[in-house]
CSV table of C-alpha atoms in Angstrom, one decimal:
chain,number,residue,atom,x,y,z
F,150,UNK,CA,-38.6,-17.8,-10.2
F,151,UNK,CA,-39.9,-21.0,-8.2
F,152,UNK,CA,-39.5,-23.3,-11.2
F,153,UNK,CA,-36.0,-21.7,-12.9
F,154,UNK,CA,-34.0,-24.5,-11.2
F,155,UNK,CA,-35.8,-26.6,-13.3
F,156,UNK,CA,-34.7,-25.0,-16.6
F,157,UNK,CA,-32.7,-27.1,-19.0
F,158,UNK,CA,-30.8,-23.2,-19.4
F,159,UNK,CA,-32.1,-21.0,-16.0
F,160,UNK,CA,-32.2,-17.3,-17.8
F,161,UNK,CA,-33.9,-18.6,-20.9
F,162,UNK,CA,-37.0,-20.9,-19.2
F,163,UNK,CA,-38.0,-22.4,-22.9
F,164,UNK,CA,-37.1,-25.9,-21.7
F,165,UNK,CA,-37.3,-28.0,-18.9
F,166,UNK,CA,-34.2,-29.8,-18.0
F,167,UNK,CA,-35.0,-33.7,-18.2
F,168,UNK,CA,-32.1,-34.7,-16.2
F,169,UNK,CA,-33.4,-32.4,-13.5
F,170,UNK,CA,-35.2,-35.4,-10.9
F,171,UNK,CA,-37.8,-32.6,-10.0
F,172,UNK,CA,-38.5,-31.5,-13.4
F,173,UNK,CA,-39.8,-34.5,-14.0
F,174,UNK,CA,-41.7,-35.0,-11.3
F,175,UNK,CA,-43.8,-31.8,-11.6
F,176,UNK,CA,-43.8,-32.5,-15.5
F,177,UNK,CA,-45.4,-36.1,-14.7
F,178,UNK,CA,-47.5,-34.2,-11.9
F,179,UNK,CA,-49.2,-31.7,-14.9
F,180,UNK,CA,-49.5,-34.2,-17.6
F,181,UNK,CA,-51.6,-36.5,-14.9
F,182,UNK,CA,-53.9,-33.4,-14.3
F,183,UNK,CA,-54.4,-32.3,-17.9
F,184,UNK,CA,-55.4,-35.9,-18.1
F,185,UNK,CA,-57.1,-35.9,-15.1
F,186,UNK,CA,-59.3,-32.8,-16.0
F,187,UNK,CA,-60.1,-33.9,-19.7
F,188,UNK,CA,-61.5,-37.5,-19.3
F,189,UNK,CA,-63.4,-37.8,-22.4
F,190,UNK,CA,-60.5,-35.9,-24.4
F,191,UNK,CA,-58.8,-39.0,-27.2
F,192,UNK,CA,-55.8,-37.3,-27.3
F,193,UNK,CA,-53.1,-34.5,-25.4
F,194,UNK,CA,-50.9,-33.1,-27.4
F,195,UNK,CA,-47.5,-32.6,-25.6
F,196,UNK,CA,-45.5,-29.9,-27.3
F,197,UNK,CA,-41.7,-31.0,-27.2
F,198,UNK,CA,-41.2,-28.8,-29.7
F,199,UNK,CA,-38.0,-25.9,-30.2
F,200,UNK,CA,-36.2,-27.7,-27.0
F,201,UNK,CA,-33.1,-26.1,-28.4
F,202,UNK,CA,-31.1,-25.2,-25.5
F,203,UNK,CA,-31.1,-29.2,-24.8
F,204,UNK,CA,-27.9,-30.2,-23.5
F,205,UNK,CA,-26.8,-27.0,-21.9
F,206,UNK,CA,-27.5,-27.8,-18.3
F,207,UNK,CA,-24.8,-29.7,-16.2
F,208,UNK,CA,-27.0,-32.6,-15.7
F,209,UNK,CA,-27.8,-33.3,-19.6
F,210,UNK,CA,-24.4,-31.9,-21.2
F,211,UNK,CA,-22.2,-35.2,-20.5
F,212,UNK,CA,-25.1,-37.4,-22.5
F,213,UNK,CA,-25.2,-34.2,-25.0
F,214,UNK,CA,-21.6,-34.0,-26.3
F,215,UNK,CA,-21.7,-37.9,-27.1
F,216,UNK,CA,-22.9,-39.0,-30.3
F,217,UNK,CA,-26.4,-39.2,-30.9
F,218,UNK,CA,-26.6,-37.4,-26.8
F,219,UNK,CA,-29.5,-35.1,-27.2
F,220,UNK,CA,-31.5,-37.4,-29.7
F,221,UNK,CA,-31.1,-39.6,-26.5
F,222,UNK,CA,-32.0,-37.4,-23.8
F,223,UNK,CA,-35.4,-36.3,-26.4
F,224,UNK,CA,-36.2,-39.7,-27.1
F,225,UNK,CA,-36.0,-40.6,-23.4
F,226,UNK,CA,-38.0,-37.9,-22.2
F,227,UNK,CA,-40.8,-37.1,-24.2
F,228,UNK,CA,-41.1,-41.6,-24.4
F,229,UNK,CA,-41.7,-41.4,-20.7
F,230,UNK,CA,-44.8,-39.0,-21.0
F,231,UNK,CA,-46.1,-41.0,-24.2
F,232,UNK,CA,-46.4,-44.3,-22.0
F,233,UNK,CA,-48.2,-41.8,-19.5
F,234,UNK,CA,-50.6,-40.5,-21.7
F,235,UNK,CA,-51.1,-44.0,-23.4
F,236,UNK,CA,-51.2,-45.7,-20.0
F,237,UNK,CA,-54.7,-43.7,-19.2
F,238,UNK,CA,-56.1,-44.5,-22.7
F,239,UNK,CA,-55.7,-41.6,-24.7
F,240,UNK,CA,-53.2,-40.9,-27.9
F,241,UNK,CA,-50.4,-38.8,-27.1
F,242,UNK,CA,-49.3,-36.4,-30.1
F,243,UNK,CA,-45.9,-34.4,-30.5
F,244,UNK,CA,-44.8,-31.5,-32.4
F,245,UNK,CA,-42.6,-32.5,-35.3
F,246,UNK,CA,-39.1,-30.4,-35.4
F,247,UNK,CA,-37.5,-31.6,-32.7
F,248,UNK,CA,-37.6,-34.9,-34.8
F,249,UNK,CA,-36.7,-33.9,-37.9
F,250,UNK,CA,-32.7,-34.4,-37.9
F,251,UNK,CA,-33.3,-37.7,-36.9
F,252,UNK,CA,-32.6,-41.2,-38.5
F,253,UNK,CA,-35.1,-43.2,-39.0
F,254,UNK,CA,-34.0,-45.9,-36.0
F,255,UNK,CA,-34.1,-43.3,-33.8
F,256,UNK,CA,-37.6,-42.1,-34.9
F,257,UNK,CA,-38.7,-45.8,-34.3
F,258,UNK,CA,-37.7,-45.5,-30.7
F,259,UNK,CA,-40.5,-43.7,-29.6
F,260,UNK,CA,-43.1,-45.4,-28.4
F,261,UNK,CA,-45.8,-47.2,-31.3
F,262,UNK,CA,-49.0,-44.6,-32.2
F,263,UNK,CA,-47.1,-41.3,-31.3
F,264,UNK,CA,-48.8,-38.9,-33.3
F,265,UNK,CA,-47.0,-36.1,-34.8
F,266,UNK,CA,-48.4,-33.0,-35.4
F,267,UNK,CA,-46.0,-32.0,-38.9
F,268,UNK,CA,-45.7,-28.0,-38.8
F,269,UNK,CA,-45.1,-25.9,-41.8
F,270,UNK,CA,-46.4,-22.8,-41.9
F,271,UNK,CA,-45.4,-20.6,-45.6
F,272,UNK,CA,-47.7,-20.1,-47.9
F,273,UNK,CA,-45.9,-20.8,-51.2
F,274,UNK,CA,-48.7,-19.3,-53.1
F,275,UNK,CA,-51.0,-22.2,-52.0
F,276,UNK,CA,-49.0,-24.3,-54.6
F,277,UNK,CA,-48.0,-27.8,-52.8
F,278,UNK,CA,-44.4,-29.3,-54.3
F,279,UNK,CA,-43.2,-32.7,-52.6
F,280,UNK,CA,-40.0,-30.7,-51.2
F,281,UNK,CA,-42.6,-28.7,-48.7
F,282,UNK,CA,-43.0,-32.3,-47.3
F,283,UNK,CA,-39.4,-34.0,-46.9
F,284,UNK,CA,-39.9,-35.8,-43.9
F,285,UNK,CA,-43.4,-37.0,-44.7
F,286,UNK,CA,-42.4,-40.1,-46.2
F,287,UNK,CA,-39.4,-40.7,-42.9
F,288,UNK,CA,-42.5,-40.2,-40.5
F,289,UNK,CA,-44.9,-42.6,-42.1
F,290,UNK,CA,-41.9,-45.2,-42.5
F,291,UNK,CA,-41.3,-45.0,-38.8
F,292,UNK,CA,-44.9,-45.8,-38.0
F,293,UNK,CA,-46.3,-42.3,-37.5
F,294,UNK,CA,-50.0,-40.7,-37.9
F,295,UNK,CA,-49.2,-37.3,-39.1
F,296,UNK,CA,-51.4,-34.2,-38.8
F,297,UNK,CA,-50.6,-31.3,-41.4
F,298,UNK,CA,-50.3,-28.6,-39.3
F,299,UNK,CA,-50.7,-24.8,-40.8
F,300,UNK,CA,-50.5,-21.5,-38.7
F,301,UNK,CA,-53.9,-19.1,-38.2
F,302,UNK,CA,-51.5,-16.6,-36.7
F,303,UNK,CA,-48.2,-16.2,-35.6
F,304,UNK,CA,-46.1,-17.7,-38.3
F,305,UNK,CA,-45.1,-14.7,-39.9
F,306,UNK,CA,-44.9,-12.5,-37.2
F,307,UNK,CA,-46.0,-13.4,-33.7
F,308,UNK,CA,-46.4,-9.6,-32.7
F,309,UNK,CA,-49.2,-8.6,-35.1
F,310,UNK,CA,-52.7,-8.7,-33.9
F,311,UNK,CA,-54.3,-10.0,-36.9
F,312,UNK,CA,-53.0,-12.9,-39.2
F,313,UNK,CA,-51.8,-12.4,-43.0
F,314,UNK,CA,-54.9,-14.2,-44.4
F,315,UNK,CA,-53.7,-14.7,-47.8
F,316,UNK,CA,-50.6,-16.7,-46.9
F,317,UNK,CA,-52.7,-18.7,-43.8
F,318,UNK,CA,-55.0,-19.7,-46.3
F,319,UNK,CA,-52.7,-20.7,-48.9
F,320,UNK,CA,-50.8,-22.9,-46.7
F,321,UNK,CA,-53.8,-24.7,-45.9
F,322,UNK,CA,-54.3,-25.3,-49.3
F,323,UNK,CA,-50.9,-26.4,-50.1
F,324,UNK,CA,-51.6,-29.2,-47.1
F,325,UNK,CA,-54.7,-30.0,-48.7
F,326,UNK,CA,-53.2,-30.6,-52.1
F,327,UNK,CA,-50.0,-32.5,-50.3
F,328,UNK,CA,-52.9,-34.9,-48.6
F,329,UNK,CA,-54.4,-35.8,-51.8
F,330,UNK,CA,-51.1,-36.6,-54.0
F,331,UNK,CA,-49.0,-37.5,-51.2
F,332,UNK,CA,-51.0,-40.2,-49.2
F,333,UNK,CA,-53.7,-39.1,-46.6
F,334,UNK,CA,-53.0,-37.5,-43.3
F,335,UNK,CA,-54.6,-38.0,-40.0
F,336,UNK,CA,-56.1,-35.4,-39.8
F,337,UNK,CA,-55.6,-31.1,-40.3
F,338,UNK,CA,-54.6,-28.7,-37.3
F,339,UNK,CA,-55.4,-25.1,-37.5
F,340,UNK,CA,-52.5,-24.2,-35.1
């Protein structure tokens, strides 16, 4: 209840409201302590992902409902705490979807070494086709390092209380295979 105010939507707390002054103060505030208490860490990882009530709150809606708005009010916000993270030394690394939608010039608006952290999480049988992949090639044309990222648990069904091993571990494979035919990754995240 102390932080709702600071909600992009109040009654659904997903998403902070970046046109909310305070919100990004205390957002600024937590970033420099995660930093702060990880000092020989090379990267933080940021989230930014499923922001999808952005643009609902009376302070981000005008710049929403313009073309290209809420790729504007993203871009502008999640830029800020990627100079702060790269401003103490370390890499600063984003989930993917909110990004996915966007053109390419837009992509190349964040700031340069953003890491993105590409999350897919089926199975497909373990079998890796380059449509499992279609904004692989947009990322690394924007100047992106991407990490395949493939879910442990969650991804099917984020109630259970033990993973569906068969299609976790044939999505890692699939990443595997999309590394080695498709150009090498940064790196693998076990999400």
């Amino acid at each position: 209840p102390k932080y709702r105010e600071l909600a992009e939507v109040p009654e659904v707390p997903q998403s902070v409201c970046p046109g909310h002054p305070k919100a990004q103060r205390l957002i600024r505030e937590m970033l420099g302590e995660i930093i702060r208490a990880h000092p020989h860490s090379r990267c933080i990882h940021l989230g930014a992902d499923e922001a999808w009530q952005l643009g609902l709150n009376p302070l981000t809606k005008p710049t929403a409902q313009k073309p290209g708005g809420k790729q504007k009010i993203f871009l502008e916000h999640v830029s800020k705490l990627v100079r702060q993270v790269q401003a103490a030394g370390k890499q600063a690394m984003i989930w993917d979807d909110m990004l996915r939608e966007m053109p390419l010039e837009g992509l190349k608006k964040l700031p340069k070494n953003t890491q993105l952290a590409y999350w897919i999480y089926k199975g497909h049988g373990g079998q890796f086709k380059p449509e499992l992949v279609p904004h692989l090639g947009t990322y690394r044309e924007a100047g992106f390092k991407v990490f395949a990222s493939s879910a442990i648990k969650g991804a099917g069904n984020y109630a259970s209380s033990a993973p569906h091993y068969r299609e976790r571990m044939d999505n890692v494979d699939w990443w595997v295979e999309a590394a080695e035919t498709h150009g090498p990754l940064a790196g693998h995240i076990a999400t």
